[in-house]
Amino acid sequence: MVNFLDIQADERHLASLLAGYERRLEALERSTQASHTSIEGGAIAVYDKSGTHRGSVGVQPDGTVALVPVNSPPPPTPPRPVVQAALAGLVVTWDGQWDDKYVTPSDFALVQVHIGLAPDFTPSTTTLAGAVTDIHGGSITLGIAGYTPVWVRLVGVNTAAAAGPASGAVQGIPPAGRQPGPDRRIVGELQLADDAVTAAKVAVGAINSQALAAAAVTAEKLGAAAVEAGKIAAGAVTKDAPCVGSVTAGAIVANAVTAAALAAGSVTAAAISAGSVTAGALAAGSVTAEKLVVGAVQAGALAVDAVTAGKIAADAVTAREIQALSITAAHLAVNSVTATAIQAGIIDATHIKAGAITADKIGIGTTGNVIPDPSFEGAITAVRVQAAGAHWSIVTSGHDSPKALQVSATSATPATRLLTLTTVPVLPGEAYYLSFDYLASANWAGNSIRFYAAWEDSAGTPLSWGTVLVDTPTRGTWSRAAGQHQVPAGAVRARFVVETYQSTAGTVAFDNVEVRPVIGARGSGPRAELSPAGLRLYDGGGDETVSLVSGNRNFLTLTTDGVPVATIDDRGNGNFSNLAVAGTLTIGGDPLESVMTYAPRGIVAYGRQTAAVTGGASEYGFVELAFQADPSRMYRLVLDCFVTASTEGGEVQVSFRDGGTSTPSVNSSILQTRVFALAGNAYRPVRVELVRSGADFGAGLHRILSTFHAQWAPPGTTVTLFGREDLPGIMYVEDIGPAIPDTGVYNTGGGTVTPPRQTITRYYGAAWSGSYANRSGYNSFYGNKMMQGYYSGTNGLQASLVGFNLGSDLAGAEINEVAVYLYFDHWYSASGGTAVIRAHGHSGRPGSFSSDSDSVSEGFGRNEGKWVDISAIFDSTSWRGIALDPNNTSSQYYGRARGAGEDYAPQLRVTFTK
């Protein structure tokens, strides 16, 4: 049998087991579960807070162990690459920055380099040429077959193999070389009799380098005008062929000497007699560097005005060919010395005679513009066009100038036609602002219109290009394009070129070309850059903090010790630590004080009672309170206290009396009365309330007295109005908002014919708008923008209209106020101008302008929007919109307002009672 002790032992054993389990369970709950966790033949999925699968850790489907990211957001957009020419290829550099993000993403993998044949090509696997894997940026060298221009774009890729947006395209062209010409001679002097060689005796191309022996050509061997361009074969004239003084002016006909006829080093000083070389004897571009030997060109050999720009090939004249002091003013034709004819750095003081270079011999840029004759009006442009070929011409209708440079883009196959305007020395790190006006004809067809700087090294090889590219030009009207570009490392000069690229039809005119150095430009770090576009400031990290430029985003960030403290962004939004306004603060077009008029102003007078006042059957005063009434406001007058009586029965009558500016009494005008039953010694609450407009009170001071007395009570009854510290009585006057009309009507409950009147404020957005040239026909150029005033004879005296769909809202209504909201983003003067507002009755945009004659004038600043009260000129039965029509040519009235569909478009606000 089981005894009592056995049962106790079992119970103790069970209790011990339970206590042990409890200790183990508590220890398990306090321990980290992951320390007892492993991944057995699988992977752990990683999700973000929105539940999106972001990756997995562990054994992957291919049997490898890895952390694999998925569904990662694509990388940001890289900036345009830096592209430099290299031998048989290009060097492409990514600077480690991003266009739309300051910090490189943590899952950065690489930046792909893509090569295409057009600036708008789409990067794909077929265009991938290489990659930069360093998170800080880097360069790669790409081999390019041939010398055709290509375009380079960058694409960021993350570790999840997601590609981001492509960068802008940059053009690159691999450099090409050139081949020397032959140099042979066989015909000697003994083979020719005096005057033997005449024009009639020499067949076309008969004289070549094999036919002439050393010193064979002498003056007496050549008849007058015997040497013609067609008689001399390519490379026939070498340095050994002519005798001393054999070449004279009489022996050479006009344009006889061409580049093809001269062998390398053939022209020497001994071979040319004094004054023999004239402008008429030289064909355009005939004198090149390889045709001249050292010291060949001397002052005595040149006739007056013999050397013109068209006779000298590019880079032909170097220091080696010119004898010291041989060039004088008499030998140079006007504008003959151009940048393309002279190699960089070869003319020094020893080559130029004192006074030889005069103002009419050179062309220079003025007012900081490095382009000479930028509007193409002078002789310099005439020389450029003559040398450029038949596709280029000067037309007599420029953009605000008499002339313009024009190129024909017509071609059976896509053709690129370019013209070099000038070449200037540059230093790496400098920046230049480029801009130009262009007019593409209505039928122009092509890839793009360009104005660019070719950054060249000392050998003349382009390293890269700084291009202002217009790939979608506006056709049929003058437009302007601009850009800023920095000189790359290794560049010593810039060649500035206008171009129509890969075009097939139409024409392109260029005018007002501008190239100006950017003041303060350098590669990185804190700096201020000033150019014709405006001002840019950069902080120590190289980030742009201030941009006050035309034709681009404008913004401003203020910093203290490198920490931003205030910002005005490119949308006009401002963020400040504190703001103090001495003048008017406007919100949504309404001054702040006007906005606040729509809100209650709260309690304007207040009295607190903690004492008792006792009276009887005669009226007795309790509390006086004074306030200033504004006719445009509504007020609430309240007395809140307690009453007791000496006996039960009867009632107490409590009133408000108005003494105006005088001391109120029990005989003053009654404003309000309330009656309360008396309950003897029991406390009874008393509340008297009156709502009344300031106009009903009357403007000015009002002294209000609360009074009381017993009536219908037993004789001898006394009445006490009181408050205590724990049950205070109060009397106050409260401003509860702007005054509104009394629109209530009596209704017996059986229905009413006329519903209660109500005061309504409605806003109407602009339905349409437009501008009218010469206050006459609609001007579609401005779209919905609203112009007013006179700027030039092009559009004359302008006006505009805007309409609103009012429907039937105002039918039978009493108009209380009409206001229009306008936002002016431009005035002729920086200080602003004056809008002249009239009314019109057009239900839709008409083809010609008309409006009412009555007007309201209001001053506006630039980028200011406000509400203007036009109640005096707006008749709801006739008008459907407003006009801007100053009908005055003063610049005070020339401005531009936003129109329908734009930010801060016009609105009509009507307050009416109906």
Coordinates of N, CA and C in Angstrom, one line a residue, residues 538-724:
Y538 N 30.7 78.4 -55.9 CA 30.9 77.0 -55.5 C 31.5 77.0 -54.1
D539 N 31.1 76.0 -53.3 CA 31.6 75.9 -52.0 C 32.9 75.0 -52.0
G540 N 33.4 74.7 -50.8 CA 34.7 74.0 -50.7 C 34.6 72.6 -51.3
G541 N 33.5 72.0 -51.3 CA 33.3 70.7 -51.9 C 33.1 70.7 -53.4
G542 N 33.1 71.9 -54.0 CA 32.9 72.0 -55.4 C 31.4 72.0 -55.8
D543 N 30.5 72.0 -54.8 CA 29.1 72.1 -55.1 C 28.6 73.5 -55.4
E544 N 27.8 73.6 -56.4 CA 27.2 74.9 -56.8 C 26.2 75.4 -55.8
T545 N 26.5 76.5 -55.1 CA 25.6 77.0 -54.1 C 24.8 78.2 -54.5
V546 N 25.3 79.0 -55.5 CA 24.6 80.1 -56.0 C 24.6 80.1 -57.5
S547 N 23.5 80.1 -58.2 CA 23.4 80.2 -59.6 C 22.4 81.3 -60.0
L548 N 23.0 82.4 -60.5 CA 22.2 83.5 -60.9 C 22.6 83.8 -62.4
V549 N 22.0 82.9 -63.3 CA 22.4 82.9 -64.7 C 21.1 83.0 -65.5
S550 N 21.3 83.4 -66.8 CA 20.1 83.5 -67.7 C 20.1 82.2 -68.5
G551 N 18.8 81.8 -68.8 CA 18.7 80.6 -69.6 C 18.9 79.3 -68.9
N552 N 18.9 79.4 -67.6 CA 19.2 78.1 -66.8 C 18.6 78.3 -65.4
R553 N 18.7 77.2 -64.6 CA 18.1 77.3 -63.3 C 18.8 78.3 -62.4
N554 N 18.1 79.0 -61.6 CA 18.6 80.0 -60.7 C 18.3 79.6 -59.3
F555 N 19.3 79.6 -58.4 CA 19.0 79.2 -57.0 C 20.1 79.9 -56.1
L556 N 19.8 79.8 -54.8 CA 20.7 80.5 -53.9 C 20.7 79.7 -52.6
T557 N 21.9 79.3 -52.1 CA 22.1 78.7 -50.8 C 23.1 79.5 -50.0
L558 N 22.7 79.9 -48.8 CA 23.6 80.6 -47.9 C 24.1 79.7 -46.8
T559 N 25.4 79.8 -46.5 CA 26.0 78.9 -45.6 C 26.8 79.7 -44.5
T560 N 26.9 79.1 -43.4 CA 27.8 79.6 -42.3 C 28.7 78.5 -41.8
D561 N 30.0 78.7 -41.9 CA 31.0 77.7 -41.6 C 30.7 76.4 -42.3
G562 N 30.3 76.5 -43.6 CA 30.1 75.3 -44.4 C 28.7 74.7 -44.2
V563 N 27.9 75.2 -43.3 CA 26.6 74.6 -43.0 C 25.5 75.4 -43.7
P564 N 24.7 74.8 -44.6 CA 23.6 75.6 -45.2 C 22.6 76.1 -44.1
V565 N 22.3 77.4 -44.2 CA 21.3 78.0 -43.3 C 20.1 78.6 -44.0
A566 N 20.1 78.8 -45.3 CA 19.0 79.4 -46.0 C 19.1 79.0 -47.4
T567 N 18.0 78.8 -48.1 CA 17.9 78.4 -49.5 C 16.8 79.0 -50.2
I568 N 17.0 79.5 -51.4 CA 15.9 79.8 -52.4 C 16.2 79.0 -53.6
D569 N 15.2 78.0 -53.9 CA 15.5 77.0 -54.9 C 15.1 77.6 -56.3
D570 N 15.2 76.7 -57.3 CA 15.0 77.2 -58.7 C 13.5 77.3 -59.0
R571 N 12.6 76.9 -58.1 CA 11.2 77.1 -58.2 C 10.7 78.3 -57.5
G572 N 11.6 79.1 -56.8 CA 11.2 80.2 -56.0 C 10.8 79.9 -54.6
N573 N 11.0 78.7 -54.2 CA 10.7 78.3 -52.8 C 11.8 78.7 -51.9
G574 N 11.5 79.3 -50.7 CA 12.5 79.7 -49.8 C 12.4 79.0 -48.5
N575 N 13.6 78.8 -47.9 CA 13.6 78.2 -46.5 C 14.6 79.0 -45.7
F576 N 14.2 79.5 -44.6 CA 15.0 80.4 -43.8 C 14.8 80.0 -42.3
S577 N 15.9 80.3 -41.5 CA 15.8 80.1 -40.1 C 14.8 81.0 -39.4
N578 N 14.9 82.3 -39.7 CA 14.0 83.3 -39.2 C 13.7 84.3 -40.4
L579 N 12.5 84.9 -40.3 CA 12.1 85.9 -41.4 C 11.5 87.1 -40.7
A580 N 12.0 88.3 -41.0 CA 11.5 89.5 -40.5 C 11.1 90.3 -41.8
V581 N 9.8 90.8 -41.8 CA 9.3 91.6 -42.9 C 8.9 93.0 -42.4
A582 N 9.6 94.0 -42.9 CA 9.3 95.4 -42.5 C 8.1 95.9 -43.3
G583 N 7.9 95.4 -44.5 CA 6.8 95.9 -45.4 C 5.6 95.0 -45.3
T584 N 5.1 94.6 -46.5 CA 3.9 93.8 -46.6 C 4.3 92.4 -46.8
L585 N 3.7 91.5 -46.0 CA 3.9 90.0 -46.2 C 2.6 89.5 -46.9
T586 N 2.8 88.9 -48.1 CA 1.7 88.5 -48.9 C 1.6 87.0 -49.0
I587 N 0.5 86.4 -48.8 CA 0.2 85.0 -48.9 C -0.8 84.7 -49.9
G588 N -0.4 83.9 -51.0 CA -1.4 83.6 -52.0 C -2.0 84.8 -52.7
G589 N -1.2 85.9 -52.7 CA -1.7 87.1 -53.4 C -2.4 88.1 -52.5
D590 N -2.7 87.7 -51.3 CA -3.4 88.6 -50.3 C -2.4 89.0 -49.2
P591 N -2.4 90.3 -48.9 CA -1.5 90.7 -47.7 C -2.0 89.9 -46.5
L592 N -1.0 89.6 -45.6 CA -1.3 88.8 -44.4 C -2.4 89.4 -43.6
E593 N -2.4 90.7 -43.5 CA -3.5 91.3 -42.7 C -4.9 91.1 -43.3
S594 N -4.9 91.0 -44.7 CA -6.2 90.7 -45.3 C -6.6 89.2 -45.0
V595 N -5.6 88.3 -45.1 CA -5.9 86.9 -44.8 C -6.4 86.8 -43.3
M596 N -5.8 87.6 -42.4 CA -6.2 87.5 -41.0 C -7.6 88.0 -40.8
T597 N -8.1 88.9 -41.7 CA -9.5 89.4 -41.5 C -10.5 88.3 -41.6
Y598 N -10.2 87.2 -42.2 CA -11.2 86.2 -42.4 C -11.3 85.3 -41.1
A599 N -10.4 85.5 -40.2 CA -10.3 84.7 -39.0 C -10.8 85.6 -37.8
P600 N -11.4 84.9 -36.7 CA -11.8 85.7 -35.5 C -10.5 86.3 -34.9
R601 N -10.7 87.5 -34.3 CA -9.6 88.1 -33.6 C -9.6 87.8 -32.1
G602 N -10.7 87.1 -31.6 CA -10.8 86.7 -30.3 C -11.3 87.8 -29.3
I603 N -11.1 87.6 -28.0 CA -11.7 88.5 -27.0 C -11.0 89.9 -27.1
V604 N -11.8 90.9 -27.2 CA -11.2 92.3 -27.2 C -11.5 93.1 -26.0
A605 N -12.3 92.6 -25.1 CA -12.6 93.2 -23.8 C -13.0 92.1 -22.8
Y606 N -12.6 92.2 -21.5 CA -12.8 91.1 -20.6 C -12.9 91.7 -19.1
G607 N -13.9 91.1 -18.3 CA -14.0 91.5 -16.9 C -14.4 90.3 -16.1
R608 N -13.7 90.1 -14.9 CA -13.9 88.9 -14.1 C -14.5 89.4 -12.7
Q609 N -15.6 88.7 -12.3 CA -16.3 89.1 -11.1 C -16.1 88.1 -10.0
T610 N -15.7 88.5 -8.8 CA -15.6 87.6 -7.6 C -16.3 88.2 -6.4
A611 N -17.1 89.2 -6.7 CA -17.9 89.8 -5.6 C -19.4 89.8 -5.9
A612 N -20.2 90.2 -5.0 CA -21.7 90.2 -5.1 C -22.2 91.6 -5.2
V613 N -23.3 91.8 -6.0 CA -24.0 93.1 -6.0 C -25.5 92.7 -5.8
T614 N -26.1 93.4 -4.8 CA -27.5 93.1 -4.5 C -28.4 94.3 -4.8
G615 N -29.6 94.0 -5.4 CA -30.6 95.0 -5.7 C -32.0 94.4 -5.4
G616 N -32.9 95.2 -5.9 CA -34.3 94.8 -5.6 C -35.2 95.0 -6.8
A617 N -36.3 95.6 -6.6 CA -37.3 95.8 -7.7 C -36.8 96.8 -8.6
S618 N -36.0 97.8 -8.2 CA -35.5 98.8 -9.1 C -34.2 98.3 -9.8
E619 N -34.1 98.7 -11.1 CA -32.9 98.3 -11.9 C -31.6 98.8 -11.3
Y620 N -30.7 97.9 -11.3 CA -29.4 98.2 -10.6 C -28.3 97.7 -11.6
G621 N -27.2 98.5 -11.6 CA -26.0 98.1 -12.5 C -25.2 97.1 -11.8
F622 N -24.5 96.3 -12.7 CA -23.7 95.2 -12.2 C -22.2 95.4 -12.7
V623 N -21.9 95.2 -14.0 CA -20.5 95.4 -14.5 C -20.5 96.2 -15.8
E624 N -19.5 97.1 -15.9 CA -19.3 97.9 -17.1 C -18.1 97.4 -17.9
L625 N -18.2 97.3 -19.2 CA -17.1 96.9 -20.1 C -17.1 97.7 -21.3
A626 N -15.9 98.2 -21.7 CA -15.8 99.1 -22.9 C -15.0 98.5 -24.0
F627 N -15.3 98.8 -25.3 CA -14.5 98.2 -26.5 C -14.7 99.2 -27.6
Q628 N -13.8 99.1 -28.6 CA -13.9 99.8 -29.9 C -14.5 99.0 -31.0
A629 N -15.6 99.4 -31.6 CA -16.3 98.6 -32.6 C -15.8 99.0 -34.0
D630 N -15.5 98.0 -34.8 CA -15.1 98.1 -36.2 C -16.3 97.7 -37.0
P631 N -16.8 98.6 -37.9 CA -18.0 98.3 -38.7 C -17.8 97.0 -39.6
S632 N -16.6 96.6 -39.9 CA -16.3 95.5 -40.8 C -16.3 94.1 -40.0
R633 N -16.5 94.2 -38.7 CA -16.4 93.0 -37.9 C -17.7 92.6 -37.2
M634 N -17.7 91.3 -36.7 CA -18.9 90.8 -36.0 C -18.4 90.6 -34.5
Y635 N -19.3 90.9 -33.5 CA -19.0 90.8 -32.1 C -20.0 89.9 -31.4
R636 N -19.5 89.3 -30.3 CA -20.3 88.5 -29.4 C -20.1 89.2 -28.0
L637 N -21.2 89.6 -27.3 CA -21.2 90.2 -26.0 C -21.8 89.2 -25.0
V638 N -21.1 88.8 -23.9 CA -21.5 87.7 -23.0 C -21.4 88.2 -21.6
L639 N -22.4 87.9 -20.8 CA -22.3 87.9 -19.3 C -22.6 86.6 -18.8
D640 N -21.7 86.0 -17.9 CA -21.9 84.7 -17.4 C -21.6 84.7 -15.9
C641 N -22.7 84.6 -15.0 CA -22.5 84.7 -13.6 C -23.6 83.9 -12.9
F642 N -23.9 84.2 -11.5 CA -24.9 83.5 -10.8 C -25.8 84.5 -10.1
V643 N -27.0 84.0 -9.8 CA -28.0 84.8 -9.1 C -28.7 84.0 -7.9
T644 N -28.9 84.7 -6.8 CA -29.7 84.2 -5.7 C -30.8 85.2 -5.3
A645 N -31.8 84.8 -4.6 CA -32.9 85.8 -4.1 C -33.2 85.5 -2.6
S646 N -33.7 86.5 -2.0 CA -34.0 86.4 -0.6 C -35.3 85.5 -0.4
T647 N -36.2 85.5 -1.4 CA -37.4 84.6 -1.3 C -37.6 83.9 -2.6
E648 N -38.3 82.9 -2.6 CA -38.6 82.2 -3.8 C -39.8 82.8 -4.5
G649 N -39.8 82.7 -5.8 CA -40.8 83.2 -6.6 C -40.5 84.5 -7.4
G650 N -41.2 84.7 -8.5 CA -40.8 85.8 -9.4 C -39.7 85.5 -10.3
E651 N -39.1 86.6 -10.8 CA -38.0 86.4 -11.8 C -37.1 87.6 -11.7
V652 N -35.9 87.4 -12.3 CA -34.9 88.5 -12.4 C -34.7 88.8 -13.9
Q653 N -34.7 90.0 -14.2 CA -34.4 90.5 -15.6 C -33.0 91.1 -15.7
V654 N -32.2 90.5 -16.6 CA -30.8 91.0 -16.8 C -30.6 91.6 -18.2
S655 N -30.1 92.8 -18.3 CA -30.0 93.5 -19.6 C -28.6 94.0 -19.8
F656 N -28.3 94.3 -21.2 CA -27.1 95.0 -21.6 C -27.6 96.4 -22.1
R657 N -27.0 97.5 -21.5 CA -27.3 98.8 -22.0 C -26.0 99.5 -22.5
D658 N -26.1 100.3 -23.6 CA -25.0 100.9 -24.3 C -25.0 102.4 -24.0
G659 N -23.9 102.8 -23.4 CA -23.7 104.2 -23.2 C -23.0 105.0 -24.2
G660 N -22.5 104.2 -25.3 CA -21.7 104.9 -26.3 C -20.4 105.4 -25.7
T661 N -20.1 106.6 -26.0 CA -18.8 107.2 -25.5 C -19.0 107.8 -24.1
S662 N -20.3 107.8 -23.6 CA -20.6 108.4 -22.3 C -20.7 107.3 -21.2
T663 N -20.8 107.8 -20.0 CA -21.0 106.8 -18.9 C -22.4 106.2 -19.0
P664 N -22.4 104.9 -19.0 CA -23.7 104.2 -19.2 C -24.5 104.2 -17.9
S665 N -25.8 104.1 -18.0 CA -26.7 104.1 -16.8 C -27.9 103.2 -17.0
V666 N -28.8 103.1 -16.0 CA -29.9 102.2 -16.2 C -30.9 102.8 -17.2
N667 N -30.6 104.0 -17.6 CA -31.5 104.6 -18.6 C -30.9 104.6 -20.0
S668 N -29.7 104.1 -20.2 CA -29.1 104.0 -21.5 C -29.8 103.0 -22.4
S669 N -29.5 103.0 -23.7 CA -30.2 102.2 -24.7 C -30.0 100.7 -24.3
I670 N -31.1 99.9 -24.4 CA -31.0 98.5 -24.1 C -30.6 97.8 -25.4
L671 N -29.6 96.9 -25.3 CA -29.2 96.1 -26.4 C -29.8 94.7 -26.4
Q672 N -29.9 94.1 -25.2 CA -30.4 92.7 -25.0 C -30.9 92.5 -23.6
T673 N -31.9 91.7 -23.4 CA -32.5 91.4 -22.1 C -32.8 89.9 -22.0
R674 N -32.5 89.3 -20.9 CA -32.9 87.9 -20.6 C -33.6 87.8 -19.2
V675 N -34.5 86.9 -19.1 CA -35.3 86.7 -17.8 C -35.0 85.3 -17.3
F676 N -34.8 85.2 -15.9 CA -34.5 84.0 -15.3 C -35.4 83.9 -14.0
A677 N -36.0 82.7 -13.8 CA -36.8 82.4 -12.6 C -36.0 82.4 -11.3
L678 N -36.6 83.0 -10.2 CA -35.8 83.0 -9.0 C -36.2 81.8 -8.1
A679 N -35.1 81.2 -7.5 CA -35.3 80.0 -6.7 C -34.9 80.2 -5.3
G680 N -35.0 81.3 -4.8 CA -34.7 81.6 -3.4 C -33.1 81.6 -3.2
N681 N -32.7 80.9 -2.1 CA -31.3 80.9 -1.9 C -30.4 80.0 -2.8
A682 N -31.1 79.2 -3.6 CA -30.4 78.3 -4.5 C -29.6 79.1 -5.6
Y683 N -28.4 78.7 -5.9 CA -27.6 79.3 -7.0 C -28.2 78.9 -8.3
R684 N -28.4 80.0 -9.1 CA -28.9 79.7 -10.5 C -28.0 80.4 -11.5
P685 N -27.5 79.7 -12.5 CA -26.6 80.3 -13.5 C -27.4 81.3 -14.3
V686 N -26.7 82.4 -14.7 CA -27.2 83.5 -15.6 C -26.3 83.6 -16.7
R687 N -26.8 83.6 -18.0 CA -26.0 83.8 -19.2 C -26.8 84.7 -20.1
V688 N -26.3 85.8 -20.4 CA -26.9 86.7 -21.4 C -25.9 86.9 -22.5
E689 N -26.3 86.7 -23.8 CA -25.4 86.7 -25.0 C -26.1 87.5 -26.1
L690 N -25.2 88.3 -26.8 CA -25.7 89.1 -27.9 C -24.6 89.0 -29.0
V691 N -25.1 88.7 -30.3 CA -24.2 88.7 -31.5 C -24.7 89.9 -32.3
R692 N -23.7 90.8 -32.7 CA -24.1 92.0 -33.4 C -22.9 92.5 -34.2
S693 N -23.2 93.1 -35.4 CA -22.1 93.6 -36.2 C -21.6 94.9 -35.7
G694 N -20.3 95.2 -36.1 CA -19.8 96.5 -35.7 C -20.6 97.6 -36.3
A695 N -21.1 97.4 -37.5 CA -21.9 98.5 -38.1 C -23.2 98.8 -37.3
D696 N -23.8 97.7 -36.7 CA -25.0 97.9 -35.9 C -24.6 98.6 -34.6
F697 N -23.5 98.3 -34.0 CA -23.1 99.0 -32.8 C -22.8 100.5 -33.2
G698 N -22.2 100.6 -34.4 CA -21.6 102.0 -34.7 C -20.2 102.0 -34.5
A699 N -19.4 102.6 -35.4 CA -18.0 102.6 -35.3 C -17.6 103.4 -34.0
G700 N -16.5 103.0 -33.3 CA -15.9 103.7 -32.3 C -16.2 103.1 -30.9
L701 N -16.1 103.9 -29.8 CA -16.1 103.5 -28.4 C -17.5 103.2 -28.0
H702 N -17.7 102.0 -27.3 CA -18.9 101.7 -26.7 C -18.7 101.2 -25.3
R703 N -19.4 101.8 -24.3 CA -19.3 101.5 -22.9 C -20.6 100.7 -22.5
I704 N -20.4 99.4 -22.3 CA -21.6 98.5 -22.1 C -21.7 98.2 -20.6
L705 N -23.0 98.4 -20.1 CA -23.3 98.1 -18.7 C -24.3 97.0 -18.6
S706 N -24.0 96.0 -17.8 CA -25.0 94.9 -17.5 C -25.8 95.4 -16.3
T707 N -27.1 95.2 -16.3 CA -28.1 95.7 -15.2 C -29.0 94.5 -14.9
F708 N -29.7 94.6 -13.7 CA -30.6 93.6 -13.3 C -31.7 94.2 -12.3
H709 N -32.8 93.6 -12.2 CA -33.8 93.9 -11.2 C -34.8 92.7 -11.1
A710 N -35.5 92.7 -9.9 CA -36.5 91.6 -9.7 C -37.9 92.1 -10.2
Q711 N -38.7 91.2 -10.7 CA -40.0 91.5 -11.1 C -40.9 90.3 -10.9
W712 N -42.2 90.6 -10.6 CA -43.2 89.6 -10.2 C -42.8 88.7 -9.0
A713 N -41.9 89.3 -8.2 CA -41.5 88.6 -6.9 C -42.3 89.2 -5.7
P714 N -42.3 88.4 -4.6 CA -42.9 88.9 -3.4 C -42.3 90.2 -3.0
P715 N -43.2 91.1 -2.4 CA -42.7 92.4 -2.0 C -41.5 92.2 -1.0
G716 N -40.5 93.1 -1.2 CA -39.3 93.1 -0.3 C -38.3 92.1 -0.8
T717 N -38.5 91.4 -1.9 CA -37.5 90.4 -2.3 C -36.2 91.2 -2.8
T718 N -35.1 90.7 -2.4 CA -33.8 91.2 -2.9 C -33.2 90.1 -3.8
V719 N -32.4 90.7 -4.8 CA -31.8 89.8 -5.8 C -30.3 90.1 -5.8
T720 N -29.4 89.1 -5.8 CA -28.0 89.2 -5.8 C -27.4 88.6 -7.0
L721 N -26.6 89.3 -7.9 CA -25.8 88.8 -8.9 C -24.3 88.7 -8.4
F722 N -23.7 87.6 -8.6 CA -22.4 87.5 -8.0 C -21.5 86.5 -8.7
G723 N -20.2 86.5 -8.3 CA -19.2 85.5 -8.7 C -18.3 85.3 -7.5
R724 N -17.6 84.2 -7.4 CA -16.7 83.9 -6.3 C -15.4 83.4 -6.9

